[in-house]
Amino acid sequence: MFNRSKAALLRRASLLAMSAVVVSGVAHADEAVAQDPNAVSNVVVTARRPLAESQAAAMQIQKNSDSLISVLSADAIGDLPDQNIAFAVGRLPGVAIERDQGQARYVNLRGAPVYWTTLSFDGLSVVSPEGRATRFDNIPSAIASLITVEKAIVPSMPGDTVAGNVDIRTRRAFDYKGQKITGKLGVGRVKLGGGDELDSNLVYSNVFGDKLGIVAQASYYSREMATDNWETDPYLSNTVDPNKHFAREHENKHYRLTRRNMSASIRADYKFDDNNAIFVSTINTYYNDDELRDNFLIRLDQGTDAAGNGYTSNAFINGNNPVAGTVYGARINARIDYRNTKEGMSTNTVGGEHKWGKLGASWRMNYTYTQDGRDTPATLAFQSPSTFSLRPTIDYDFSNPDLNTIRFFQTGGTTTARAKGAQVTNIEDFQFPLQSAGMLKGGDFTGAYTAKADFDYESELFGRETKFEFGGLWTSRIKKSRESSFTRAYSGTGVPTWGQFATNIEYLGSQNLNYAFRYTNKDYTINFVDELVKTGQATKADTRTNYWRLGETITAGYAMATTRFDWGNIVYGVRVEHIENEGQAFVNFPASGTTPAGLRLVNVASDDTLYYPSAHLNWNLREDLKLRVGLTTSASRADFDDLRPNFTFSDSNQTISGGNPNAKPERQMGIDTYLEWYADRETFVSAGVFYKDLKDVLVQTSKTFGDTSLNSAGVDRSGYAFSSIGNAGEGHIKGLEVFFTGTAESFVQSRNLPAWLGGFGTRLSGTWTSSEVTLPSVGGVPARTISVLGTSDAVYNVQAIYEKYGLTMRLAYQYRTPWGQSVGEYRVTNGSVFASGNGDIFWDSDEELDFSARYQVNNNIEVFFDASNLTNAGARRYADQSRYTIEYEKFGPRYVAGVRFNF
């Protein structure tokens, strides 16, 4: 809950960070005062220690908190050391991140799935453009003065906060004294592809008449990049020898993209007096991925062996193996996709804080609008002709899991005795004429209204000081998907070829492709498709096909209390949430009697009431030693997309697939036990264990449909087999988390060592997790056990820091072991279980090494240099078993240098 006591605590910590210029000189001031009491007036601090200062402020908040949290505080000029919130939070203990195109995007708390982490601004939860899984890459760190990762779930927090909540405290004018202007401008280069990088922000803050405070912020970030990318999938278990998994296709995706993150926010606070204040704020973030993708997909299963036998024949199996072989007459599928992904969020709040004696009140009214776009202004598909002699012969080598390669050759011989001809090093030497061209516009759009009120009252319970807290929340969210698309098919002779759309720009990546190609022309291609649409040559698809709408209304109330003792306190209470869902989508029904075939709107509805009790003990074993024990309950709901009634069915097979509006929340019950040692102002150690028991886990299931909403013309489909997300197995997740942060400053001073040695410091954290979920038997495949999706066995964050004489340097390393991405299908053959297609999908271990340096020129100017992804570590996915790599991608190191200013 964001009440007055918490607000005061956070404001006090922010002032600590803002005034850290003074704090950094405390030790020297004490020495001066000891010699001459008047000397303190002559102490001038000429150099800050940004990381140590912000860490000290964060530790003060954490120590005084009534629950388990980790805190990241801005430094004296209001800066966090990373560009976006995901990068910044990823430095904290127990946090892992998932990346996209090398950029941190999602947050895993203590090994849990990303959709178990919620987001709030100033204590008010907001929806994410994508749905339950919150994206943090589109929120710039410049917007925050403080980030609190709340790991202990209390009744004032939303019930779907399972692993924890990331609360972003935005800047406010009363954090500063009078007018303040801060900003940053950095420019740099992405090594792979030679693209430019720009990182900038500007903040203006002022207080007028000690009553009105206004702070405005804007930021802009852009990065031009290319990637090294290949994919080899799906892996198909062969019917002749199921132990051999042959790849159906190999693909190179040649990305060129420009990624932009923008934000603008304004907050105005008005203080009537010390006990009454109101505010209004608007926070707007915008993410744009202008992605140009030219890719070549080689269908290996569309070729044969030398004798003309099929891809799955005995002759092929005997002549090849899954990691190396030759395919004659394979098919080239080439594509041009220009995607202009736009993702935006606008959250607008009016609220207030009030105090009447022992009663405090906090209220918020909010409207949040999000857009998750998927515009594709141009998409073109090319394909090899059916004549085998015009198709390539392929030598494939998949023996290296980090580098799968192919080589092209001419195809010769006869129809019954294929032959490999001369090697071809330019893919455009083969024919692959245009098959179709089109465009798509659309996305998912969410609007959410929220009203929230919280109250606290200081009193006594059984003779003990107790703070009672209670409140309620009402939120109504509606998410819609809209889409329009146009397509034109091509056939015969005289159709366009790749060369018509190509430029003279050659490959920007660093892989050895064994072939040359030319990137395509964005403007020409988009104009080509636009002309097809304008002249009516492209056919518009029925817009109802991909339409769906989901509504969710949550009415919640809670009551909790904090009872204080000489040794600490106990926080306990319960939250109740009533959730109503309704959805609609168009379903294609077959013709029946006089009723023609066509799309019909299907409506569904459901509701549920959930209870979330919790209790937390905070025991001050010593002034510097704190024990925290928490018992929590929570529930994660299926994502909006999974609840939509977008059914497809087959009467002949009596099967149904699609979303599942009746999926119940997966429930969790957990315990946390942590020990925190605040050794001194700059040294902190913590260790803790956690456990969550899981029930009704959401997984892909197959069961009887059990609903009459698809019945029509006397056909009862309620008994059909239904494949969708559903509630199935039980499981658990448990782990150990340790963290250390400290500097050598106190040690060096106590032993009179050279002062420069005091600048060394480090931050170390490790999280070790074990989890399992039991999946039910599906299609004859026995029940099996997997790890909870998104969980790594181990996550490490290591930072080496040096801060002295105005210089700050940080070398940061992050590493996490493999984790599951999705659950796939399996089948039973001859009594053994084999993957159908790829089966389960996993991300391989992930690492990143970053370096940053900053130097304080004077009290107003600081120069900086950042280097990211120094080792150019690759992102790898594999299917079923680690040896079956399905994707590998590299993004290259990035370098940015610039200036920060503070006036």
Coordinates of C-alpha atoms in Angstrom, one line a residue, residues 355-676:
K355 CA -4.0 13.3 7.6
W356 CA -6.5 14.0 10.3
G357 CA -5.0 13.3 13.7
K358 CA -4.4 9.5 13.9
L359 CA -6.3 8.8 10.6
G360 CA -4.5 9.0 7.3
A361 CA -6.0 8.6 3.8
S362 CA -4.6 8.1 0.3
W363 CA -6.7 8.0 -2.8
R364 CA -6.1 7.6 -6.5
M365 CA -8.2 7.7 -9.7
N366 CA -6.5 6.6 -12.8
Y367 CA -7.1 5.9 -16.5
T368 CA -4.5 3.9 -18.4
Y369 CA -4.5 3.2 -22.1
T370 CA -2.1 0.9 -23.8
Q371 CA -1.4 -0.1 -27.4
D372 CA 0.4 -3.3 -28.5
G373 CA 0.7 -2.8 -32.3
R374 CA 1.8 -5.3 -34.9
D375 CA 1.7 -3.3 -38.1
T376 CA 3.5 -4.9 -41.1
P377 CA 3.4 -2.3 -43.9
A378 CA 4.8 -4.8 -46.4
T379 CA 5.2 -8.6 -46.4
L380 CA 6.3 -10.5 -49.5
A381 CA 6.7 -14.2 -50.0
F382 CA 8.9 -15.9 -52.7
Q383 CA 9.3 -19.6 -53.5
S384 CA 11.3 -21.9 -55.6
P385 CA 9.5 -23.4 -58.7
S386 CA 8.5 -27.1 -58.7
T387 CA 11.2 -28.1 -61.2
F388 CA 13.9 -29.9 -59.3
S389 CA 16.7 -28.8 -61.6
L390 CA 15.9 -25.2 -60.8
R391 CA 16.2 -25.8 -57.0
P392 CA 19.4 -26.0 -55.0
T393 CA 21.1 -29.0 -53.6
I394 CA 22.0 -28.4 -50.0
D395 CA 24.9 -29.6 -47.8
Y396 CA 23.9 -29.0 -44.2
D397 CA 26.2 -29.1 -41.2
F398 CA 24.4 -28.7 -37.8
S399 CA 27.2 -30.3 -35.7
N400 CA 28.1 -27.0 -34.0
P401 CA 25.2 -25.9 -31.8
D402 CA 26.4 -22.3 -32.0
L403 CA 26.8 -22.2 -35.8
N404 CA 24.6 -24.2 -38.1
T405 CA 25.5 -23.7 -41.7
I406 CA 24.4 -24.7 -45.2
R407 CA 26.0 -24.6 -48.7
F408 CA 24.2 -24.2 -52.0
F409 CA 25.0 -26.3 -55.1
Q410 CA 23.3 -26.8 -58.5
T411 CA 21.1 -29.8 -58.9
G412 CA 21.8 -32.2 -61.7
G413 CA 21.3 -35.8 -62.8
T414 CA 18.0 -37.4 -63.6
T415 CA 14.7 -37.6 -61.7
T416 CA 15.8 -41.0 -60.3
A417 CA 19.5 -40.3 -59.7
R418 CA 20.1 -36.8 -58.4
A419 CA 23.5 -35.3 -58.6
K420 CA 25.3 -32.4 -56.8
G421 CA 26.6 -29.8 -59.2
A422 CA 28.9 -26.8 -58.8
Q423 CA 28.7 -24.7 -55.6
V424 CA 26.7 -21.5 -55.9
T425 CA 27.8 -18.6 -53.7
N426 CA 25.0 -16.1 -54.6
I427 CA 21.5 -17.1 -53.6
E428 CA 20.0 -14.9 -56.3
D429 CA 21.4 -17.2 -58.9
F430 CA 18.5 -19.5 -58.1
Q431 CA 14.9 -18.8 -59.1
F432 CA 12.4 -18.0 -56.4
P433 CA 9.7 -15.8 -57.9
L434 CA 7.1 -13.8 -55.9
Q435 CA 4.2 -15.8 -54.6
S436 CA 2.2 -13.2 -52.6
A437 CA 2.4 -9.6 -51.4
G438 CA 0.4 -7.8 -48.7
M439 CA 0.2 -5.7 -45.6
L440 CA -1.3 -5.9 -42.1
K441 CA -2.4 -3.2 -39.7
G442 CA -3.7 -3.8 -36.2
G443 CA -2.9 -4.5 -32.7
D444 CA -4.3 -5.0 -29.2
F445 CA -5.7 -2.0 -27.3
T446 CA -6.4 -1.9 -23.6
G447 CA -8.3 0.8 -21.6
A448 CA -8.4 0.5 -17.8
Y449 CA -10.2 2.7 -15.2
T450 CA -9.1 2.4 -11.6
A451 CA -10.3 3.9 -8.3
K452 CA -8.3 3.2 -5.2
A453 CA -8.6 4.3 -1.6
D454 CA -6.3 3.4 1.4
F455 CA -6.7 4.4 5.0
D456 CA -4.5 3.9 8.1
Y457 CA -5.2 4.6 11.8
E458 CA -2.8 4.6 14.7
S459 CA -4.2 2.9 17.8
E460 CA -3.5 0.0 20.2
L461 CA -4.3 -3.7 20.2
F462 CA -4.0 -5.7 23.4
G463 CA -1.9 -2.8 24.8
R464 CA 0.5 -2.7 21.8
E465 CA 0.9 0.1 19.3
T466 CA -0.8 -1.0 16.2
K467 CA -1.4 0.7 12.8
F468 CA -4.6 -0.5 11.2
E469 CA -4.8 -0.3 7.4
F470 CA -7.8 -0.9 5.2
G471 CA -8.9 0.1 1.7
G472 CA -10.5 -1.0 -1.5
L473 CA -9.9 -0.9 -5.3
W474 CA -12.1 -1.1 -8.3
T475 CA -10.7 -1.5 -11.8
S476 CA -12.3 -2.2 -15.1
R477 CA -10.2 -3.3 -18.1
I478 CA -11.2 -3.9 -21.6
K479 CA -8.8 -5.3 -24.2
K480 CA -9.6 -5.5 -27.9
S481 CA -7.8 -6.9 -30.9
R482 CA -8.4 -5.3 -34.3
E483 CA -6.7 -6.2 -37.5
S484 CA -7.1 -5.5 -41.2
S485 CA -5.0 -7.2 -43.9
F486 CA -4.6 -7.1 -47.7
T487 CA -3.1 -9.9 -49.9
R488 CA -2.4 -10.4 -53.6
A489 CA -1.3 -13.8 -55.0
Y490 CA 1.1 -14.2 -57.9
S491 CA 1.6 -17.2 -60.3
G492 CA 2.7 -18.0 -63.8
T493 CA 5.5 -16.2 -65.7
G494 CA 6.6 -12.6 -65.6
V495 CA 6.1 -12.1 -61.8
P496 CA 8.5 -10.0 -59.8
T497 CA 11.7 -11.5 -58.4
W498 CA 13.9 -10.6 -55.5
G499 CA 16.2 -8.5 -57.6
Q500 CA 13.3 -6.1 -58.3
F501 CA 13.3 -5.1 -54.6
A502 CA 17.0 -5.4 -53.9
T503 CA 19.5 -2.6 -53.1
N504 CA 23.3 -2.7 -53.4
I505 CA 23.6 -3.1 -49.7
E506 CA 25.3 -6.4 -48.8
Y507 CA 25.3 -8.4 -45.6
L508 CA 26.0 -6.2 -42.5
G509 CA 26.5 -9.2 -40.1
S510 CA 29.6 -11.2 -39.2
Q511 CA 28.5 -14.8 -39.9
N512 CA 30.1 -16.8 -42.7
L513 CA 26.9 -17.5 -44.6
N514 CA 28.5 -19.4 -47.5
Y515 CA 26.4 -17.3 -49.8
A516 CA 25.9 -13.6 -50.8
F517 CA 22.7 -11.7 -51.0
R518 CA 21.4 -8.1 -51.2
Y519 CA 19.2 -6.4 -48.7
T520 CA 15.9 -5.0 -50.0
N521 CA 14.7 -1.4 -50.4
K522 CA 12.3 -0.4 -47.7
D523 CA 10.7 2.6 -49.5
Y524 CA 10.3 0.9 -52.8
T525 CA 8.8 -2.3 -51.3
I526 CA 6.3 -0.4 -49.2
N527 CA 5.2 1.8 -52.1
F528 CA 4.8 -1.4 -54.2
V529 CA 2.4 -2.8 -51.7
D530 CA 0.6 0.5 -51.2
E531 CA -0.1 0.6 -54.9
L532 CA -1.6 -2.9 -54.8
V533 CA -4.0 -1.7 -52.1
K534 CA -4.9 1.6 -53.7
T535 CA -5.6 0.1 -57.1
G536 CA -7.7 -2.8 -55.6
Q537 CA -5.2 -5.5 -56.8
A538 CA -4.9 -6.7 -53.2
T539 CA -7.9 -8.4 -51.5
K540 CA -9.0 -7.3 -48.0
A541 CA -9.5 -10.0 -45.5
D542 CA -12.6 -10.2 -43.3
T543 CA -11.8 -7.9 -40.4
R544 CA -13.9 -10.1 -38.1
T545 CA -11.6 -13.1 -38.4
N546 CA -9.1 -11.9 -35.8
Y547 CA -11.3 -9.7 -33.7
W548 CA -11.8 -10.4 -30.1
R549 CA -12.7 -8.5 -26.9
L550 CA -12.1 -9.3 -23.3
G551 CA -13.4 -7.4 -20.3
E552 CA -12.2 -7.8 -16.7
T553 CA -13.6 -6.1 -13.6
I554 CA -12.0 -6.5 -10.2
T555 CA -13.5 -5.3 -7.0
A556 CA -11.1 -5.7 -4.1
G557 CA -11.0 -4.9 -0.4
Y558 CA -8.4 -5.5 2.3
A559 CA -7.7 -5.1 6.0
M560 CA -4.3 -5.4 7.7
A561 CA -2.5 -4.4 10.8
T562 CA 1.0 -3.8 12.0
T563 CA 1.5 -4.5 15.7
R564 CA 4.8 -3.2 17.1
F565 CA 6.9 -4.8 19.8
D566 CA 10.1 -3.9 21.4
W567 CA 11.8 -6.4 19.1
G568 CA 10.1 -5.4 15.9
N569 CA 6.6 -5.9 14.5
I570 CA 4.1 -8.3 12.9
V571 CA 2.1 -7.4 9.7
Y572 CA -1.0 -9.5 9.1
G573 CA -4.3 -9.3 7.2
V574 CA -6.4 -10.5 4.3
R575 CA -7.4 -9.3 0.9
V576 CA -10.5 -10.3 -1.0
E577 CA -11.0 -9.9 -4.8
H578 CA -14.0 -10.6 -6.9
I579 CA -13.2 -11.0 -10.6
E580 CA -15.6 -10.9 -13.4
N581 CA -14.6 -11.8 -17.0
E582 CA -16.5 -11.5 -20.2
G583 CA -15.3 -12.1 -23.7
Q584 CA -16.4 -12.3 -27.3
A585 CA -14.9 -13.4 -30.6
F586 CA -16.0 -14.5 -34.0
V587 CA -16.1 -18.2 -34.7
N588 CA -16.5 -19.8 -38.2
F589 CA -19.5 -22.2 -38.2
P590 CA -20.2 -24.6 -41.0
A591 CA -23.3 -24.5 -43.1
S592 CA -26.3 -26.3 -41.7
G593 CA -29.7 -26.6 -43.5
T594 CA -30.8 -23.2 -44.5
T595 CA -28.1 -21.5 -42.4
P596 CA -25.1 -20.6 -44.5
A597 CA -21.5 -21.1 -43.3
G598 CA -19.9 -18.0 -41.8
L599 CA -18.6 -16.1 -38.8
R600 CA -20.8 -15.8 -35.8
L601 CA -20.1 -13.8 -32.6
V602 CA -19.7 -16.0 -29.5
N603 CA -20.0 -14.5 -26.0
V604 CA -18.8 -16.0 -22.8
A605 CA -18.6 -14.9 -19.1
S606 CA -17.2 -16.1 -15.8
D607 CA -16.6 -14.9 -12.3
D608 CA -14.6 -15.9 -9.2
T609 CA -13.9 -14.7 -5.7
L610 CA -10.5 -15.2 -4.2
Y611 CA -9.1 -14.7 -0.7
Y612 CA -5.5 -13.8 0.1
P613 CA -4.4 -14.0 3.8
S614 CA -0.8 -13.2 4.7
A615 CA 1.4 -12.6 7.8
H616 CA 4.9 -11.2 8.2
L617 CA 7.3 -11.1 11.1
N618 CA 10.1 -8.5 11.3
W619 CA 12.4 -9.2 14.2
N620 CA 15.2 -6.9 15.1
L621 CA 17.7 -9.4 16.5
R622 CA 20.1 -6.5 17.0
E623 CA 20.2 -2.9 15.8
D624 CA 22.1 -4.0 12.7
L625 CA 20.5 -7.5 12.3
K626 CA 17.0 -8.2 11.1
L627 CA 15.1 -11.4 10.6
R628 CA 12.1 -11.5 8.3
V629 CA 9.6 -14.3 7.9
G630 CA 6.6 -14.1 5.7
L631 CA 3.6 -16.3 4.9
T632 CA 1.8 -15.3 1.7
T633 CA -0.9 -16.4 -0.7
S634 CA -1.5 -15.2 -4.3
A635 CA -3.0 -16.3 -7.6
S636 CA -1.9 -15.6 -11.2
R637 CA -4.7 -15.4 -13.8
A638 CA -4.5 -16.6 -17.4
D639 CA -3.5 -13.9 -19.9
F640 CA -6.1 -12.0 -21.8
D641 CA -5.2 -13.8 -25.0
D642 CA -5.7 -17.2 -23.3
L643 CA -9.2 -16.2 -22.1
R644 CA -10.6 -15.1 -25.4
P645 CA -13.2 -17.4 -27.0
N646 CA -11.5 -17.6 -30.4
F647 CA -12.5 -21.2 -31.0
T648 CA -11.9 -23.4 -34.1
F649 CA -13.5 -26.8 -34.3
S650 CA -13.8 -29.9 -36.5
D651 CA -17.0 -31.8 -36.5
S652 CA -15.4 -34.7 -38.4
N653 CA -12.7 -35.1 -35.7
Q654 CA -14.8 -33.8 -32.9
T655 CA -12.1 -31.5 -31.7
I656 CA -12.0 -27.8 -30.5
S657 CA -9.0 -25.5 -30.0
G658 CA -8.6 -21.9 -28.9
G659 CA -8.7 -19.8 -25.8
N660 CA -10.3 -21.0 -22.5
P661 CA -12.6 -18.4 -20.8
N662 CA -13.1 -20.8 -18.0
A663 CA -9.5 -21.2 -17.0
K664 CA -9.2 -20.7 -13.3
P665 CA -6.3 -18.8 -11.7
E666 CA -3.2 -20.8 -10.7
R667 CA -2.9 -20.5 -6.9
Q668 CA 0.3 -20.1 -4.8
M669 CA 1.0 -20.3 -1.1
G670 CA 4.5 -19.3 0.0
I671 CA 6.9 -18.8 2.8
D672 CA 10.0 -16.5 2.9
T673 CA 12.7 -16.5 5.6
Y674 CA 15.4 -13.8 5.3
L675 CA 18.2 -12.6 7.5
E676 CA 19.6 -9.0 6.8

